Coordinates of N, CA and C in Angstrom, one line a residue:
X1 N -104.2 -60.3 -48.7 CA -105.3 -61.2 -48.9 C -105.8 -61.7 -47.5
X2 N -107.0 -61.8 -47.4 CA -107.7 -62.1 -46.0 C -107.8 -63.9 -45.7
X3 N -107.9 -63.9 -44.5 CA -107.8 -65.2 -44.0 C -109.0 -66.3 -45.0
X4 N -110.2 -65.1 -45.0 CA -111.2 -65.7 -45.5 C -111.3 -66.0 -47.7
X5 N -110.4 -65.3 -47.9 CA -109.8 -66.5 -49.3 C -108.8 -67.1 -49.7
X6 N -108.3 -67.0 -48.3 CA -106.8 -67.9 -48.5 C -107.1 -69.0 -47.7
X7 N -107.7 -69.1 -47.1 CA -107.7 -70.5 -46.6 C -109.9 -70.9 -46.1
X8 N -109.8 -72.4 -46.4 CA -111.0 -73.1 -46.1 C -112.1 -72.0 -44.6
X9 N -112.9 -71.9 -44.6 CA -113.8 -71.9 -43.3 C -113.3 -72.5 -42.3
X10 N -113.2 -74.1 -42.8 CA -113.2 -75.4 -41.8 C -112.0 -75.6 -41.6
X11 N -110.7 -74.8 -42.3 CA -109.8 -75.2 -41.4 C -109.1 -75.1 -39.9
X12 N -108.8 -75.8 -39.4 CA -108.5 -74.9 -37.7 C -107.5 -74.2 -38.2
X13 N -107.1 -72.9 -37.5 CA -106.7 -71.9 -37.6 C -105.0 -72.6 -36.8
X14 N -105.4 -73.6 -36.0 CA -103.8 -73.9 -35.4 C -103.5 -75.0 -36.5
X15 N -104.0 -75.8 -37.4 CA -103.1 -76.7 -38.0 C -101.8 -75.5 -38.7
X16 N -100.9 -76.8 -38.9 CA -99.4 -76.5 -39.0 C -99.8 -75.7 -40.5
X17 N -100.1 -76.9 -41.4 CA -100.7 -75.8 -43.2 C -100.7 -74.7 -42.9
X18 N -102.1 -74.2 -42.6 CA -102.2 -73.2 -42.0 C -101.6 -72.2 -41.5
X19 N -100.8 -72.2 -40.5 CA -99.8 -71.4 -39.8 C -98.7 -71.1 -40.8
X20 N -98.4 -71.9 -41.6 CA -96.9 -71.9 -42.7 C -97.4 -71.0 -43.7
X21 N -98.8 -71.4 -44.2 CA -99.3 -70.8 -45.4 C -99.4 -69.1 -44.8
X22 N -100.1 -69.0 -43.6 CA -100.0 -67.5 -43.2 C -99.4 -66.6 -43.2
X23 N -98.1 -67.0 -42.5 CA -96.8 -66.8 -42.1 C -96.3 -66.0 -43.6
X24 N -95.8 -67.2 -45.1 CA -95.8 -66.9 -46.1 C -96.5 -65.8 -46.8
X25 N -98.1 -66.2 -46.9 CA -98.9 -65.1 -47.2 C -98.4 -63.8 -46.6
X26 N -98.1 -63.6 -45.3 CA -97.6 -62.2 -44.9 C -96.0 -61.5 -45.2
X27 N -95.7 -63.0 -45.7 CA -94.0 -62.0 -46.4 C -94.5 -61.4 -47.5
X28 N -95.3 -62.1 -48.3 CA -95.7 -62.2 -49.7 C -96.4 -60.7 -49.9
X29 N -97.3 -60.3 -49.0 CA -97.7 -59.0 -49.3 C -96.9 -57.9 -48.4
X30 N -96.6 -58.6 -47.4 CA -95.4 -57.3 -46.7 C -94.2 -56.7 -48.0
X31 N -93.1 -57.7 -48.5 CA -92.1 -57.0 -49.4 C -93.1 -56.6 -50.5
X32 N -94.3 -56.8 -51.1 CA -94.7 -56.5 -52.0 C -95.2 -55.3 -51.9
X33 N -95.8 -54.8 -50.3 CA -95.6 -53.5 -50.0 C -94.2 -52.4 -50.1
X34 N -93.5 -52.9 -49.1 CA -92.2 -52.4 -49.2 C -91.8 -52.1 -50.6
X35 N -91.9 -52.4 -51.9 CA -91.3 -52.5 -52.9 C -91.7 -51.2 -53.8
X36 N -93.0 -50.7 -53.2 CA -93.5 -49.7 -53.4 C -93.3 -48.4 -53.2
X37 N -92.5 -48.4 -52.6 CA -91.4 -46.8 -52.3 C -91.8 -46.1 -51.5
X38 N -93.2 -46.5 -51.0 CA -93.9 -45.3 -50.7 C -93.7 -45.2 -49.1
X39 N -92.4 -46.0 -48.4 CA -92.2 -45.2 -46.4 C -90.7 -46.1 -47.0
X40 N -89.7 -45.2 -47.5 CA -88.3 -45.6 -47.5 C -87.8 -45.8 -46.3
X41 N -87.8 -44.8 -45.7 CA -87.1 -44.4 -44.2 C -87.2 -45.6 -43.3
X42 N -88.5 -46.5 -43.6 CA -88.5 -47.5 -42.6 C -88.7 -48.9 -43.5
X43 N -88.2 -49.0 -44.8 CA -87.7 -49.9 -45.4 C -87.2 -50.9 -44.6
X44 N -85.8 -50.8 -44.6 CA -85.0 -51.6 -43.9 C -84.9 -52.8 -42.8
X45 N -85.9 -51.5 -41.3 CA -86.0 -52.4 -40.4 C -87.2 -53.3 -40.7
X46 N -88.2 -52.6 -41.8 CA -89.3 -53.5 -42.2 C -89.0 -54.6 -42.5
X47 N -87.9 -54.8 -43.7 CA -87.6 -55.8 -44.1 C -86.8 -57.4 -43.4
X48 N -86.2 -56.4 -42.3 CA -86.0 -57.1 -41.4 C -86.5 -57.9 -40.7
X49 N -87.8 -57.2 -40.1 CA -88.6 -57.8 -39.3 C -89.2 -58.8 -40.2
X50 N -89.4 -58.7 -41.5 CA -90.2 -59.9 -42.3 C -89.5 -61.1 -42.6
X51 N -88.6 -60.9 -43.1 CA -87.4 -61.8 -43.4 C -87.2 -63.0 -42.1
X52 N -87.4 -62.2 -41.0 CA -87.0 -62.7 -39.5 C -88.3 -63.8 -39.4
X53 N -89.4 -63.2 -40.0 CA -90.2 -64.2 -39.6 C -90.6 -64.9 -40.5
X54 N -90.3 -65.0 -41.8 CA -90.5 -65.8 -42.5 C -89.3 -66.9 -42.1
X55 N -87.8 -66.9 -42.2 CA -86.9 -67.5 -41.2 C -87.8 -68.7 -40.3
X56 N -88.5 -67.7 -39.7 CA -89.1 -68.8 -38.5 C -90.3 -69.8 -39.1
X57 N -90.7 -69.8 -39.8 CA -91.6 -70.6 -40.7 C -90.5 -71.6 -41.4
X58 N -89.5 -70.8 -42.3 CA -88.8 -71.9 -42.9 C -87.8 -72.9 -41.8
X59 N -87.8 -72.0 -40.5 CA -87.2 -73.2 -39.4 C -87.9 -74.6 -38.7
X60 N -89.4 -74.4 -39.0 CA -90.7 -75.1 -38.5 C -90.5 -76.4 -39.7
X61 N -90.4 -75.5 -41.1 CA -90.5 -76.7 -41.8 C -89.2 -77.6 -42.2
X62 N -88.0 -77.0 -41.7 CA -86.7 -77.6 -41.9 C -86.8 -78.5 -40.7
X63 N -87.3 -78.4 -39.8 CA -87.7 -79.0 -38.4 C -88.4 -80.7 -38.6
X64 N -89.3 -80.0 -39.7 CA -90.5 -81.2 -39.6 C -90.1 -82.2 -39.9
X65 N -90.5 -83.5 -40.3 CA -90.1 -85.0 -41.3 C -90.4 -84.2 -42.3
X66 N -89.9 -85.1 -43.5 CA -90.0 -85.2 -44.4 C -91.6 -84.8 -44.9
X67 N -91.6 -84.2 -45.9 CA -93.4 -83.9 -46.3 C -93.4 -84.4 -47.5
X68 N -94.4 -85.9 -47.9 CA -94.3 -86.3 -49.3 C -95.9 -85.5 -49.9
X69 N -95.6 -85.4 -50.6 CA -96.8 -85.0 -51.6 C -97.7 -86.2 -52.1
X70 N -99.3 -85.8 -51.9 CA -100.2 -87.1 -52.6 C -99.9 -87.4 -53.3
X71 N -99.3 -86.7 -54.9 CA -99.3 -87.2 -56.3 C -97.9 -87.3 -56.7
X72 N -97.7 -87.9 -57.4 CA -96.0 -88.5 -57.3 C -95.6 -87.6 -58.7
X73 N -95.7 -86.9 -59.1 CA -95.4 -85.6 -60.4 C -96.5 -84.8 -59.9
X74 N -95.5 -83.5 -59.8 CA -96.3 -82.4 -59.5 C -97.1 -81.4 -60.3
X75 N -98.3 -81.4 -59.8 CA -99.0 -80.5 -61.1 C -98.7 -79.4 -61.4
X76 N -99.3 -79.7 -62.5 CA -98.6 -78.1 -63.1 C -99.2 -76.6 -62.6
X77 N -98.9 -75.6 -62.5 CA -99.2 -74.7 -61.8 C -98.9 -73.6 -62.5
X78 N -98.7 -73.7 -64.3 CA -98.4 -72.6 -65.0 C -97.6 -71.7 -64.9
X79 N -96.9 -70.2 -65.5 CA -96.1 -69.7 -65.3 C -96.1 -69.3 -64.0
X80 N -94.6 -69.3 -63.6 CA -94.3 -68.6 -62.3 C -94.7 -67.0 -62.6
X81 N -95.4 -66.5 -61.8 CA -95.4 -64.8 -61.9 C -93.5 -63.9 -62.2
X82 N -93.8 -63.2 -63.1 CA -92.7 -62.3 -63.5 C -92.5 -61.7 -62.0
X83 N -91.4 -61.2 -61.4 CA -90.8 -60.7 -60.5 C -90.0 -59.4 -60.6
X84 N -89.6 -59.7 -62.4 CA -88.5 -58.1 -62.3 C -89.2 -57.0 -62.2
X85 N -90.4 -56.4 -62.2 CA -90.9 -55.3 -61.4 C -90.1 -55.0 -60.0
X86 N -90.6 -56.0 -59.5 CA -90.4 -56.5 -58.0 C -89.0 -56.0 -57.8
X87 N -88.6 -56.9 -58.0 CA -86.9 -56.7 -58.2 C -85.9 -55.0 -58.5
X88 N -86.7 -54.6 -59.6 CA -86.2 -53.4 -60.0 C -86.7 -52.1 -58.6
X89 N -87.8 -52.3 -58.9 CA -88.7 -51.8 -57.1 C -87.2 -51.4 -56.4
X90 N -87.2 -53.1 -55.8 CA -86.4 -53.1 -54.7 C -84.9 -52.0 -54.5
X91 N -84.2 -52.9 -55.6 CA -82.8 -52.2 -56.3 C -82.7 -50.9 -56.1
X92 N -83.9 -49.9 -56.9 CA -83.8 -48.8 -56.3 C -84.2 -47.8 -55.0
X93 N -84.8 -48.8 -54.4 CA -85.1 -48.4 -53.1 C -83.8 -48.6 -52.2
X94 N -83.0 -49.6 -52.2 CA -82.2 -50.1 -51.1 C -80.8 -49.7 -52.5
X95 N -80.7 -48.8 -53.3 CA -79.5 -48.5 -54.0 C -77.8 -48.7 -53.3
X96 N -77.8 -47.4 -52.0 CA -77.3 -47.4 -51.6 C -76.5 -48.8 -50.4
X97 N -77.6 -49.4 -50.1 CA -76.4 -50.8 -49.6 C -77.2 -51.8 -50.3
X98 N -77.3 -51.7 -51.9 CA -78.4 -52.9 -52.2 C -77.0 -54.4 -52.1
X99 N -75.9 -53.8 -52.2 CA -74.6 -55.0 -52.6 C -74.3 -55.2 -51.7
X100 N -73.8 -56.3 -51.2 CA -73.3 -57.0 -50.2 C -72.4 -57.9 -50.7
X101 N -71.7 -58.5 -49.9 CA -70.9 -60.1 -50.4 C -70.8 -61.1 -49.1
X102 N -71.5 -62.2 -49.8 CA -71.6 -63.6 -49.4 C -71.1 -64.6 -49.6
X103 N -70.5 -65.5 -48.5 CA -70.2 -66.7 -48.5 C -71.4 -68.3 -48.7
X104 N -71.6 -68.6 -49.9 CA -72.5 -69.2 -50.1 C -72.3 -70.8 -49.5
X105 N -72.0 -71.6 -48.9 CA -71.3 -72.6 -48.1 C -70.2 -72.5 -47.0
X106 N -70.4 -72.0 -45.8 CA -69.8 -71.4 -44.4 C -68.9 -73.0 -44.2
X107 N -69.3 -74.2 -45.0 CA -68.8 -75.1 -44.7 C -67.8 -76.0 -45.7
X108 N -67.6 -74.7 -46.8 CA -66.4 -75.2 -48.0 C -65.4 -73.8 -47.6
X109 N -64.6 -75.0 -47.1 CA -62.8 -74.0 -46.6 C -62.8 -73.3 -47.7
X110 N -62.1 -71.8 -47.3 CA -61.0 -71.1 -48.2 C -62.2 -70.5 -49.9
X111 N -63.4 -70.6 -49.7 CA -64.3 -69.8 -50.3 C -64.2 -68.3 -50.2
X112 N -63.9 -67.8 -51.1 CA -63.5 -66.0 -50.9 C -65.4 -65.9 -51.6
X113 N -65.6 -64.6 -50.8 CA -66.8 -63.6 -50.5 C -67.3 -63.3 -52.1
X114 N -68.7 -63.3 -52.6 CA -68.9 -62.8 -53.7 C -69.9 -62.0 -53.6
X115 N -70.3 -60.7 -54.3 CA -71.0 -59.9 -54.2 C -72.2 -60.3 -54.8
X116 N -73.9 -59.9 -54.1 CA -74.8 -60.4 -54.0 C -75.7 -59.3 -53.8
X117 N -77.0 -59.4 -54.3 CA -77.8 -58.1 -54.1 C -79.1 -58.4 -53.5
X118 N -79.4 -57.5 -52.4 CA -80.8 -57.9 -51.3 C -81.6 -58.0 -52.2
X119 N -82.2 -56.8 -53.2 CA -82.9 -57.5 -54.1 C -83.4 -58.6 -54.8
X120 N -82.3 -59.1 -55.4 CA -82.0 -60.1 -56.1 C -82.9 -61.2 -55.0
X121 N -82.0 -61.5 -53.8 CA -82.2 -62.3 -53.0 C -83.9 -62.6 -53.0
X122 N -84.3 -61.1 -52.5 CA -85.8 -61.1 -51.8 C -86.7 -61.6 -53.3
X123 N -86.3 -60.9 -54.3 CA -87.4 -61.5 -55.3 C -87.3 -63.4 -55.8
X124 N -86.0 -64.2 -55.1 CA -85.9 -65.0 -55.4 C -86.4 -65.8 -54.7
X125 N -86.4 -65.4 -53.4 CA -87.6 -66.0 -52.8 C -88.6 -66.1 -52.9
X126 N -89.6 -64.7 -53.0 CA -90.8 -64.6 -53.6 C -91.0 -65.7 -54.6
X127 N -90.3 -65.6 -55.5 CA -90.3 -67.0 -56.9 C -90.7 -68.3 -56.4
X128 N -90.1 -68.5 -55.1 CA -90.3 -70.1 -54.4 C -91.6 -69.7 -54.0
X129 N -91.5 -69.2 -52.8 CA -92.4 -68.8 -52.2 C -94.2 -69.1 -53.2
X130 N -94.3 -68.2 -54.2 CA -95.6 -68.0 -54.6 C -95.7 -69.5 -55.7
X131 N -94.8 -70.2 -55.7 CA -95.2 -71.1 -56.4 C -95.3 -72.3 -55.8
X132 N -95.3 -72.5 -54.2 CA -95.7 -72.9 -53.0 C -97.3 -72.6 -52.9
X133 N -97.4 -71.1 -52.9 CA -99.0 -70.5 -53.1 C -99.8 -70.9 -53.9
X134 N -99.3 -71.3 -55.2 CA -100.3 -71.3 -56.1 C -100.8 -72.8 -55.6
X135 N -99.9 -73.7 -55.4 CA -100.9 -75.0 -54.6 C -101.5 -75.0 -53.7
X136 N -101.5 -74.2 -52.9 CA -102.0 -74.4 -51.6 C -103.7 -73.6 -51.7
X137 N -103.3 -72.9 -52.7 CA -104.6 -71.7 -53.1 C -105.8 -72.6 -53.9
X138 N -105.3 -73.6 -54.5 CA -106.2 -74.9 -55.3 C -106.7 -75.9 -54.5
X139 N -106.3 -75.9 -53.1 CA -106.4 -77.2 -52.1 C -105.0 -78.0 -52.5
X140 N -104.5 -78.1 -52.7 CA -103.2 -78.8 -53.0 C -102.1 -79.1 -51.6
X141 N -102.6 -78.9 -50.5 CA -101.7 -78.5 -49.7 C -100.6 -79.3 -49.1
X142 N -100.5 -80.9 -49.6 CA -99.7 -81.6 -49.4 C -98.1 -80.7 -50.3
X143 N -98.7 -80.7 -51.4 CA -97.7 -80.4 -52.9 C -97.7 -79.3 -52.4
X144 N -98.0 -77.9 -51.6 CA -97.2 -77.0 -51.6 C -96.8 -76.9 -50.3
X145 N -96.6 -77.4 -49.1 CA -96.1 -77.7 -48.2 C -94.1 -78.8 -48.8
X146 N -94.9 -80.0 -48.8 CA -93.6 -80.3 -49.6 C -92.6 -79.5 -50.8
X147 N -93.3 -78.5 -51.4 CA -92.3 -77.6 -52.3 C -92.2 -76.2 -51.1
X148 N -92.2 -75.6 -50.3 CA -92.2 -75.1 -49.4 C -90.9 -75.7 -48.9
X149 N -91.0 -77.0 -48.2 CA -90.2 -77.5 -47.3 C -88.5 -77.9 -48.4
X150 N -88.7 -78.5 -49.3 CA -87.8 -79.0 -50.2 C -86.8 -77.5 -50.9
X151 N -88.0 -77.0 -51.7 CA -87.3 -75.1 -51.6 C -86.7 -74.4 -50.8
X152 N -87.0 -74.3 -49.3 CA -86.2 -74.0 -48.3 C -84.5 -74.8 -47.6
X153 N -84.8 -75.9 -48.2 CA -83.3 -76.7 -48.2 C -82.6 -76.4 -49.3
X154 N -82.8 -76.3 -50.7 CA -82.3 -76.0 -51.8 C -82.4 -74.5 -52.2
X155 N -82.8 -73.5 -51.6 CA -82.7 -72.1 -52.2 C -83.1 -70.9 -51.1
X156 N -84.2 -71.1 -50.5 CA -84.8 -70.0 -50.6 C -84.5 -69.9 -49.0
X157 N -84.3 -70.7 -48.1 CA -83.7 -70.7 -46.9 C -82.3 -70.0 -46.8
X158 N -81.4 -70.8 -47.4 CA -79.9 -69.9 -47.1 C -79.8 -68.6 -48.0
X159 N -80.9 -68.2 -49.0 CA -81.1 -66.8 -50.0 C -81.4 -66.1 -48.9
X160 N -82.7 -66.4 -48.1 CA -83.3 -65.7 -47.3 C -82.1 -65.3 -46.1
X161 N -81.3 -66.4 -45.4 CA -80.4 -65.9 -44.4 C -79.6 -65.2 -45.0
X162 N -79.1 -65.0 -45.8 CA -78.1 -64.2 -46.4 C -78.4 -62.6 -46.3
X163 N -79.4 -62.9 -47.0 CA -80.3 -61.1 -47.2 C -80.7 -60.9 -45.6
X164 N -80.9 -61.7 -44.7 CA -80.9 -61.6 -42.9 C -80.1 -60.7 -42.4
X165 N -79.2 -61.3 -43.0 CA -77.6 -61.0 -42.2 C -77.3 -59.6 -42.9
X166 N -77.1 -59.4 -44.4 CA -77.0 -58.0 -44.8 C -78.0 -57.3 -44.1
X167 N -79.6 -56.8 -44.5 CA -80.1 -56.1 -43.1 C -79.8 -56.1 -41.8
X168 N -79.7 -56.5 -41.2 CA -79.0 -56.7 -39.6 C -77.5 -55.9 -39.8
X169 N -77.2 -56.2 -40.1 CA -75.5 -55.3 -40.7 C -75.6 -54.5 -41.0
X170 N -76.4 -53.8 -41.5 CA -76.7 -52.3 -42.1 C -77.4 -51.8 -40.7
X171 N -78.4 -51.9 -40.0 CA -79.2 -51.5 -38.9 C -78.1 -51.6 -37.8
X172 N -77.4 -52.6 -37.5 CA -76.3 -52.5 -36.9 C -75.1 -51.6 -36.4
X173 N -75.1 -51.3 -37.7 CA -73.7 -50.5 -38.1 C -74.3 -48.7 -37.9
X174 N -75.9 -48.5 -38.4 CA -76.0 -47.1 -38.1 C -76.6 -47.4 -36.6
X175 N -76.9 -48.3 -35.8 CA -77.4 -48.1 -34.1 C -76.5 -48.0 -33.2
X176 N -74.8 -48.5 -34.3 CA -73.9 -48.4 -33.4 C -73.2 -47.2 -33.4
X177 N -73.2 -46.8 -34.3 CA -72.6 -45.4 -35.1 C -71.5 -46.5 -35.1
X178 N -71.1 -47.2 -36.1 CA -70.3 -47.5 -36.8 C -70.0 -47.5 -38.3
X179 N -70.1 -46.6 -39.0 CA -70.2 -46.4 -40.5 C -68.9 -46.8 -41.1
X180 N -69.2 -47.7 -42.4 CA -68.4 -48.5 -43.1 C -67.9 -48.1 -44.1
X181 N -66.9 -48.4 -44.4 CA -65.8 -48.0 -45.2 C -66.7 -47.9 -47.1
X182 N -66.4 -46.8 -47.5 CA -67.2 -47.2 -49.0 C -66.0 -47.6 -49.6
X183 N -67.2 -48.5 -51.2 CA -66.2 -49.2 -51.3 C -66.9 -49.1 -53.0
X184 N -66.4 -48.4 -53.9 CA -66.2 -47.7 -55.4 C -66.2 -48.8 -56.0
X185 N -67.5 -49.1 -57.0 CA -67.6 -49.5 -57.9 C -67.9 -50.9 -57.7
X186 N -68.2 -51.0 -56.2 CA -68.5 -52.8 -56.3 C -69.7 -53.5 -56.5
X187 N -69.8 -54.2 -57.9 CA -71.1 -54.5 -58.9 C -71.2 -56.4 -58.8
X188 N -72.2 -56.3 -58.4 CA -72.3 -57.9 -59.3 C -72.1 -58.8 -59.9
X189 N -71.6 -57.6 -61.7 CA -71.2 -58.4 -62.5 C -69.5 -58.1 -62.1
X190 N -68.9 -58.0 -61.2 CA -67.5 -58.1 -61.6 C -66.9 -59.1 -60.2
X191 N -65.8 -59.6 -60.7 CA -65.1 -60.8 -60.3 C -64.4 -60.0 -58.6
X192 N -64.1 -60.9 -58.0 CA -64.0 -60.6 -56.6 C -63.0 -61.3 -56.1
X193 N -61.9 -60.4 -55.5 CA -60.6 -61.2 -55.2 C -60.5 -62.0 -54.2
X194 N -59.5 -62.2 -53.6 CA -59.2 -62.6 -52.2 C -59.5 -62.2 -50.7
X195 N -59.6 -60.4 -50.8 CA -60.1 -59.1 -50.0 C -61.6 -59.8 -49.4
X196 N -61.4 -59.4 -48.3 CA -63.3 -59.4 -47.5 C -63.9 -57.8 -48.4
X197 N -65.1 -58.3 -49.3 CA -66.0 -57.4 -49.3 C -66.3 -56.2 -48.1
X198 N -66.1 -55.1 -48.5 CA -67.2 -54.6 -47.6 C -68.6 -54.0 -48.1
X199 N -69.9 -53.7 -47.6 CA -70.8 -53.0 -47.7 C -70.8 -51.5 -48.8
X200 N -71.2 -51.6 -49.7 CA -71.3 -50.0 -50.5 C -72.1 -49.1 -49.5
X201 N -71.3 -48.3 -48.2 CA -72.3 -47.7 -47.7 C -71.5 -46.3 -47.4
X202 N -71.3 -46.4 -46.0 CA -70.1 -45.5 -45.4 C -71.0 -43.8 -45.2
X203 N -70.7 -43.1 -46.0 CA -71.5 -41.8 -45.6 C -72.7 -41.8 -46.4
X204 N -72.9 -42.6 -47.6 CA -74.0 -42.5 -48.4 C -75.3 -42.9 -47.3
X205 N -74.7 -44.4 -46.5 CA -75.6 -45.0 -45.7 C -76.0 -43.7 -44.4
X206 N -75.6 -43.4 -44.0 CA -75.7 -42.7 -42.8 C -76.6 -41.6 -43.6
X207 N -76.6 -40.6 -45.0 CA -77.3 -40.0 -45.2 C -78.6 -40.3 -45.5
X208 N -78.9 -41.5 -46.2 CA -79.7 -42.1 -47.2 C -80.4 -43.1 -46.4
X209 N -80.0 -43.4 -45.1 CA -80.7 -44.8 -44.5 C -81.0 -44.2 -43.0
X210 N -79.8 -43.7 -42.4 CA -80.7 -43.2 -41.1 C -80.8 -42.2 -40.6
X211 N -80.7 -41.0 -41.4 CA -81.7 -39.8 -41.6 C -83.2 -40.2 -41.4
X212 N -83.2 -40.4 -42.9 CA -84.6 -41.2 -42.5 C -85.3 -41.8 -41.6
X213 N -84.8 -42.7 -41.2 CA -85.0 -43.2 -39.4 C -85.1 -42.7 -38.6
X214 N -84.6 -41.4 -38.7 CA -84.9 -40.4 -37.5 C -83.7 -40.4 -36.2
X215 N -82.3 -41.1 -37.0 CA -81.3 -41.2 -35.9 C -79.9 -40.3 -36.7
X216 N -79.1 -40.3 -36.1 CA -77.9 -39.0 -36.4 C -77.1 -39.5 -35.7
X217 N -76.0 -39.5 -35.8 CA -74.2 -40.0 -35.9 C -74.5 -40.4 -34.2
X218 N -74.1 -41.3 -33.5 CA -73.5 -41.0 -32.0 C -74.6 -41.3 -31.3
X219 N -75.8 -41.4 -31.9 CA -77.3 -41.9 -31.1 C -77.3 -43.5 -31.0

């Protein structure tokens, strides 16, 4: 979407709105690209790079005061857009390291690792994310600045670092030539011991991820 129907004529191009709404707008059609299958090979670090900067948007607004909204109940903004396209997209694009496991609170002792899917993650944000958009797209931009800012404390900030840290670990691991141990059958729906997770990668990743990239064992 272009500058010129996402946002007013008259707005300055440096207010903060503005810059947040942008920022967003460009995760919003970047993974929606990405999800499309159509440049696998450079999935990954794409996703990286987007994630990274959306991050930095949700750091501006974790930063700010408090942002109250004009209207003290928020209007309604109708259904959230369906996502499991999106989601399924993803899943099978990033198959091979779509699982990961996360520690969802770095600050509750003695929390053992649970397995978690980049997909999962990325369309969950999207969910926050566009229903942020839909106010901001009506003039609303108190109300979707404040659900921006409030969403990012409650979900879509520590979703988004998590899926951070999995990409970076994956790109990591094949720039170092470090390939990780696979690890048979580890799903979402099943329960997770005491053991540190590792990555479902190991030789699959090195075929299936940086091949494609254009890099080979030792580079």
């Amino acid at each position: 979407m272009s500058d010129a129907t996402l946002h007013s004529t008259t707005q300055d191009p440096d207010d903060f709105a503005v810059q947040i709404a942008d920022q967003i707008e460009s995760f919003l059609v970047a993974v929606t690209e990405v999800a499309k299958g159509d440049e696998p090979g450079s999935a990954v670090p794409f996703l990286l790079l987007e994630v990274s900067q959306l991050l930095l948007a949700g750091g501006r607004l974790g930063a700010h005061e408090d942002i109250v909204p004009d209207e003290r109940y928020e209007p309604d903004t109708g259904p959230d857009a369906d996502v499991d396209e999106l989601r399924e997209n993803l899943a099978r694009l990033l198959e091979p390291i779509d699982v990961y496991s996360e520690v969802f609170d770095p600050y509750e002792p003695r929390k053992a690792p649970v397995p978690a899917r980049i997909s999962d993650d990325l369309s969950d944000v999207i969910t926050d994310l566009r229903h942020g958009m839909a106010h901001y797209r009506v003039g609303r931009t108190s109300e979707a600045l404040w659900w921006w800012q409030f969403s990012y404390f409650s979900n879509w900030g520590s979703t988004a670092s998590a899926a951070l840290r999995a990409l970076h670990s994956i790109l990591a691991h094949i720039r170092l030539d470090q390939p990780l141990e696979e690890l048979d059958g580890l799903d979402t729906d099943q329960g997770v011991g005491d053991d540190t997770l590792e990555f479902e990668a190991g030789r699959v990743m090195q075929q299936e991820i940086a091949r494609p990239l254009g890099m080979r064992p030792g580079q």
